[in-house]
CSV table of C-alpha atoms in Angstrom, one decimal:
chain,number,residue,atom,x,y,z
A,1224,UNK,CA,3.3,9.2,-13.7
A,1225,UNK,CA,4.4,9.8,-10.3
A,1226,UNK,CA,7.8,8.4,-9.1
A,1227,UNK,CA,9.1,7.7,-5.7
A,1228,UNK,CA,12.8,6.6,-4.7
A,1229,UNK,CA,13.2,5.7,-1.6
A,1230,UNK,CA,16.2,5.2,0.0
A,1231,UNK,CA,18.1,2.8,2.5
A,1232,UNK,CA,17.2,0.1,0.9
A,1233,UNK,CA,18.9,-1.9,4.2
A,1234,UNK,CA,19.3,0.1,8.1
A,1235,UNK,CA,20.5,-1.5,10.5
A,1236,UNK,CA,20.2,-0.1,13.9
A,1237,UNK,CA,21.2,-0.7,17.8
A,1238,UNK,CA,18.1,-0.5,20.0
A,1239,UNK,CA,17.8,3.6,21.0
A,1240,UNK,CA,19.8,4.7,18.5
A,1241,UNK,CA,17.4,6.6,15.3
A,1242,UNK,CA,17.2,6.3,12.2
A,1243,UNK,CA,15.9,7.7,9.1
A,1244,UNK,CA,14.7,7.5,6.2
A,1245,UNK,CA,14.6,9.9,2.4
A,1246,UNK,CA,13.1,9.7,-0.3
A,1247,UNK,CA,11.8,11.6,-2.4
A,1248,UNK,CA,8.7,12.4,-5.7
A,1249,UNK,CA,8.7,14.0,-8.5
A,1250,UNK,CA,5.5,14.9,-9.6
A,1251,UNK,CA,4.6,18.4,-8.2
A,1252,UNK,CA,0.8,17.5,-8.0
A,1253,UNK,CA,0.9,15.3,-5.2
A,1254,UNK,CA,-0.7,16.4,-2.2
A,1255,UNK,CA,-0.8,13.1,0.5
A,1256,UNK,CA,2.9,11.9,1.7
A,1257,UNK,CA,1.8,8.4,4.3
A,1258,UNK,CA,4.0,6.3,5.5
A,1259,UNK,CA,3.6,2.0,6.1
A,1260,UNK,CA,4.3,-0.6,8.0
A,1261,UNK,CA,4.6,-3.9,6.9
A,1262,UNK,CA,5.2,-6.9,8.8
A,1263,UNK,CA,6.3,-10.2,7.3
A,1264,UNK,CA,2.9,-11.5,5.9
A,1265,UNK,CA,0.2,-8.3,6.8
A,1266,UNK,CA,-0.9,-5.9,5.1
A,1267,UNK,CA,1.3,-2.1,5.4
A,1268,UNK,CA,0.2,-0.5,8.5
A,1269,UNK,CA,0.1,3.0,8.9
A,1270,UNK,CA,1.7,4.6,10.8
A,1271,UNK,CA,1.9,9.0,9.8
A,1272,UNK,CA,1.0,10.6,7.4
A,1273,UNK,CA,1.6,14.8,5.8
A,1274,UNK,CA,-0.5,16.7,3.8
A,1275,UNK,CA,1.1,19.1,1.4
A,1276,UNK,CA,0.4,22.8,3.6
A,1277,UNK,CA,2.9,20.9,6.4
A,1278,UNK,CA,6.3,20.6,6.7
A,1279,UNK,CA,6.0,18.5,10.1
A,1280,UNK,CA,3.9,16.3,11.8
A,1281,UNK,CA,5.0,14.1,14.9
A,1282,UNK,CA,3.3,11.6,17.1
A,1283,UNK,CA,5.4,10.3,19.9
A,1284,UNK,CA,8.7,8.6,18.8
A,1285,UNK,CA,8.2,9.0,14.8
A,1286,UNK,CA,7.8,11.9,12.6
A,1287,UNK,CA,7.5,13.1,8.7
A,1288,UNK,CA,8.8,16.1,7.2
A,1289,UNK,CA,8.4,17.1,4.5
A,1290,UNK,CA,9.4,19.8,1.8
A,1291,UNK,CA,7.7,20.8,-0.9
A,1292,UNK,CA,9.7,22.6,-3.4
A,1293,UNK,CA,12.8,19.8,-3.1
A,1294,UNK,CA,10.3,17.9,-3.6
A,1295,UNK,CA,11.7,14.7,-0.6
A,1296,UNK,CA,10.2,13.6,2.6
A,1297,UNK,CA,11.7,11.4,5.5
A,1298,UNK,CA,10.5,9.3,8.6
A,1299,UNK,CA,12.3,10.0,12.0
A,1300,UNK,CA,11.6,6.8,14.7
A,1301,UNK,CA,14.1,7.6,17.8
A,1302,UNK,CA,13.9,5.8,20.4
A,1303,UNK,CA,14.0,2.4,18.0
A,1304,UNK,CA,12.8,-0.9,19.4
A,1305,UNK,CA,13.1,-4.3,18.6
A,1306,UNK,CA,9.4,-4.2,17.8
A,1307,UNK,CA,9.9,-1.8,15.0
A,1308,UNK,CA,12.0,-4.0,12.7
A,1309,UNK,CA,9.8,-4.4,9.7
A,1310,UNK,CA,9.2,-2.6,6.5
A,1311,UNK,CA,9.0,0.3,5.9
A,1312,UNK,CA,7.4,1.9,2.7
A,1313,UNK,CA,6.6,5.7,1.9
A,1314,UNK,CA,3.9,7.0,-0.5
A,1315,UNK,CA,3.8,9.8,-3.0
A,1316,UNK,CA,-0.4,11.6,-3.5
A,1317,UNK,CA,-2.2,12.4,-6.1
A,1318,UNK,CA,-5.6,12.1,-7.0
A,1319,UNK,CA,-5.9,9.5,-5.1
A,1320,UNK,CA,-3.4,6.9,-6.4
A,1321,UNK,CA,-0.8,5.9,-4.2
A,1322,UNK,CA,2.5,6.0,-6.0
A,1323,UNK,CA,5.0,3.3,-3.5
A,1324,UNK,CA,8.8,3.3,-3.4
A,1325,UNK,CA,10.4,0.2,-3.0
A,1326,UNK,CA,10.6,0.5,1.1
A,1327,UNK,CA,12.9,-0.3,3.5
A,1328,UNK,CA,13.5,-3.0,5.5
A,1329,UNK,CA,14.1,-2.1,9.6
A,1330,UNK,CA,16.5,-4.1,11.1
A,1331,UNK,CA,16.7,-2.5,15.2
A,1332,UNK,CA,19.0,-5.2,17.6
A,1333,UNK,CA,18.6,-5.6,21.0
B,663,UNK,CA,-13.3,2.2,11.5
B,664,UNK,CA,-12.5,2.3,8.2
B,665,UNK,CA,-11.8,-2.3,7.9
B,666,UNK,CA,-11.4,-3.6,4.8
B,667,UNK,CA,-12.2,-7.5,4.6
B,668,UNK,CA,-10.6,-9.7,2.1
B,669,UNK,CA,-11.3,-13.0,1.5
B,670,UNK,CA,-9.0,-15.6,1.5
B,671,UNK,CA,-7.0,-14.7,2.7
B,672,UNK,CA,-4.7,-17.9,0.8
B,673,UNK,CA,-5.8,-19.8,-2.0
B,674,UNK,CA,-3.1,-22.6,-3.5
B,675,UNK,CA,-5.0,-23.4,-6.7
B,676,UNK,CA,-3.2,-25.5,-9.7
B,677,UNK,CA,-2.5,-24.0,-13.7
B,678,UNK,CA,-5.0,-23.4,-15.3
B,679,UNK,CA,-8.1,-22.5,-13.3
B,680,UNK,CA,-9.1,-19.8,-11.9
B,681,UNK,CA,-8.9,-17.8,-8.8
B,682,UNK,CA,-11.6,-14.8,-6.8
B,683,UNK,CA,-10.6,-12.8,-4.7
B,684,UNK,CA,-13.2,-9.9,-2.4
B,685,UNK,CA,-12.5,-7.2,-1.5
B,686,UNK,CA,-15.1,-5.8,1.4
B,687,UNK,CA,-15.1,-2.1,2.7
B,688,UNK,CA,-17.3,-2.8,6.3
B,689,UNK,CA,-18.2,0.2,7.9
B,690,UNK,CA,-17.9,2.8,4.9
B,691,UNK,CA,-19.0,3.0,1.5
B,692,UNK,CA,-15.5,3.2,-0.8
B,693,UNK,CA,-15.6,5.4,-3.2
B,694,UNK,CA,-12.7,3.6,-5.0
B,695,UNK,CA,-11.2,1.0,-4.5
B,696,UNK,CA,-7.8,-0.2,-5.5
B,697,UNK,CA,-5.9,-3.5,-6.8
B,698,UNK,CA,-2.4,-3.5,-5.6
B,699,UNK,CA,0.6,-6.9,-6.3
B,700,UNK,CA,3.6,-7.8,-3.8
B,701,UNK,CA,6.0,-10.2,-4.8
B,702,UNK,CA,8.2,-11.3,-2.2
B,703,UNK,CA,11.1,-8.8,-1.0
B,704,UNK,CA,9.3,-6.3,-3.6
B,705,UNK,CA,7.2,-3.2,-2.8
B,706,UNK,CA,3.1,-2.9,-3.9
B,707,UNK,CA,2.6,-2.5,-7.3
B,708,UNK,CA,-1.0,-0.9,-8.2
B,709,UNK,CA,-2.4,-3.5,-11.0
B,710,UNK,CA,-5.7,-1.7,-11.5
B,711,UNK,CA,-8.3,1.3,-10.1
B,712,UNK,CA,-12.2,0.0,-9.6
B,713,UNK,CA,-15.2,2.7,-8.9
B,714,UNK,CA,-18.6,1.6,-8.6
B,715,UNK,CA,-20.1,0.5,-11.5
B,716,UNK,CA,-17.5,1.9,-13.9
B,717,UNK,CA,-14.8,-0.3,-15.6
B,718,UNK,CA,-11.5,-0.5,-14.0
B,719,UNK,CA,-8.3,1.5,-14.6
B,720,UNK,CA,-5.6,-1.3,-15.1
B,721,UNK,CA,-2.2,0.3,-15.0
B,722,UNK,CA,0.2,-0.4,-18.3
B,723,UNK,CA,1.4,-3.9,-18.3
B,724,UNK,CA,-1.4,-5.4,-16.6
B,725,UNK,CA,-3.6,-8.1,-18.8
B,726,UNK,CA,-7.0,-6.3,-18.6
B,727,UNK,CA,-8.5,-10.0,-19.4
B,728,UNK,CA,-6.1,-12.3,-16.8
B,729,UNK,CA,-7.4,-9.9,-14.1
B,730,UNK,CA,-11.1,-9.2,-14.6
B,731,UNK,CA,-12.2,-6.8,-11.5
B,732,UNK,CA,-15.5,-6.5,-11.2
B,733,UNK,CA,-16.7,-3.8,-8.4
B,734,UNK,CA,-20.2,-4.6,-8.0
B,735,UNK,CA,-21.5,-1.7,-5.3
B,736,UNK,CA,-20.3,0.3,-2.5
B,737,UNK,CA,-18.8,-1.8,-0.2
B,738,UNK,CA,-17.2,-4.9,-2.6
B,739,UNK,CA,-15.1,-5.5,-5.1
B,740,UNK,CA,-13.5,-8.6,-6.9
B,741,UNK,CA,-10.1,-9.8,-9.0
B,742,UNK,CA,-10.0,-12.9,-10.8
B,743,UNK,CA,-7.2,-13.9,-11.6
B,744,UNK,CA,-8.1,-16.2,-15.2
B,745,UNK,CA,-6.2,-19.3,-16.0
B,746,UNK,CA,-3.7,-18.7,-13.2
B,747,UNK,CA,-0.2,-20.0,-14.1
B,748,UNK,CA,2.7,-20.3,-11.0
B,749,UNK,CA,4.0,-16.7,-12.3
B,750,UNK,CA,0.9,-15.8,-10.9
B,751,UNK,CA,1.2,-16.3,-7.8
B,752,UNK,CA,2.1,-13.2,-5.1
B,753,UNK,CA,0.4,-11.6,-2.4
B,754,UNK,CA,-2.7,-9.9,-3.5
B,755,UNK,CA,-3.6,-6.4,-1.8
B,756,UNK,CA,-7.0,-4.3,-2.5
B,757,UNK,CA,-7.3,-1.1,-0.2
B,758,UNK,CA,-10.2,1.1,-0.5
B,759,UNK,CA,-11.1,5.6,-0.3
B,760,UNK,CA,-13.5,5.9,2.8
B,761,UNK,CA,-16.4,8.4,2.3
B,762,UNK,CA,-15.0,9.6,4.9
B,763,UNK,CA,-12.2,11.5,4.1
B,764,UNK,CA,-13.3,14.4,2.0
B,765,UNK,CA,-10.4,14.0,0.3
B,766,UNK,CA,-10.2,10.5,-0.6
B,767,UNK,CA,-6.6,10.6,0.1
B,768,UNK,CA,-6.1,7.9,3.0
B,769,UNK,CA,-6.6,4.1,2.1
B,770,UNK,CA,-7.7,1.4,4.1
B,771,UNK,CA,-5.8,-2.0,3.3
B,772,UNK,CA,-7.2,-5.2,3.5
B,773,UNK,CA,-5.5,-8.1,5.4
B,774,UNK,CA,-4.1,-9.0,1.5
B,775,UNK,CA,-4.4,-12.7,-0.2
B,776,UNK,CA,-1.8,-15.0,-0.1
B,777,UNK,CA,-2.0,-16.2,-3.7
B,778,UNK,CA,0.2,-19.5,-4.6
B,779,UNK,CA,-0.8,-21.7,-8.4
B,780,UNK,CA,1.1,-25.1,-8.5
């Protein structure tokens, strides 16, 4: 089955800095890579996703890159704000089943 | 659009009792529904996948007789935790694929159910 590794497990940045979270996956059949933001006690919230036929996608301060050859994808958040503080999960999907990474706790200090 | 509801949001029960959690897709038909369990400070772990009218497919290590899943319609799936014990205390989250998504990859998550077994 699919295995998704996510790093780092925690990330502390100053407000305004950039944050990068990296994930690798094992199943070459995976074709959909979403990123979720989860606040304590809440549901995961989709913040951006990318499909395997695209190498990069951007939405305002958030961008995701995908390297299919190396089987890794990354989340980039620019100009971080305190409200970006949360746990972020990457995931990889093949045949509609999602496999999640272990999560990154992002703390943005004012 | 693509809203998923879950009920109840919180439940506290005594050890040995059974608890039923409902997951509904409110404005779309769900081709597939998924049940996840999330322990504190941990990731979401898939428990089972269910399709309407057929038996659920359980992930390795998940007891099918303990976690009963019924997918009675294209908008409703239920998870029953039978003979609950304190170690079953967790955050249970459902999700669904939409029939509007031709690739059926994106999952829409419910708000979760916090189960506490005393």
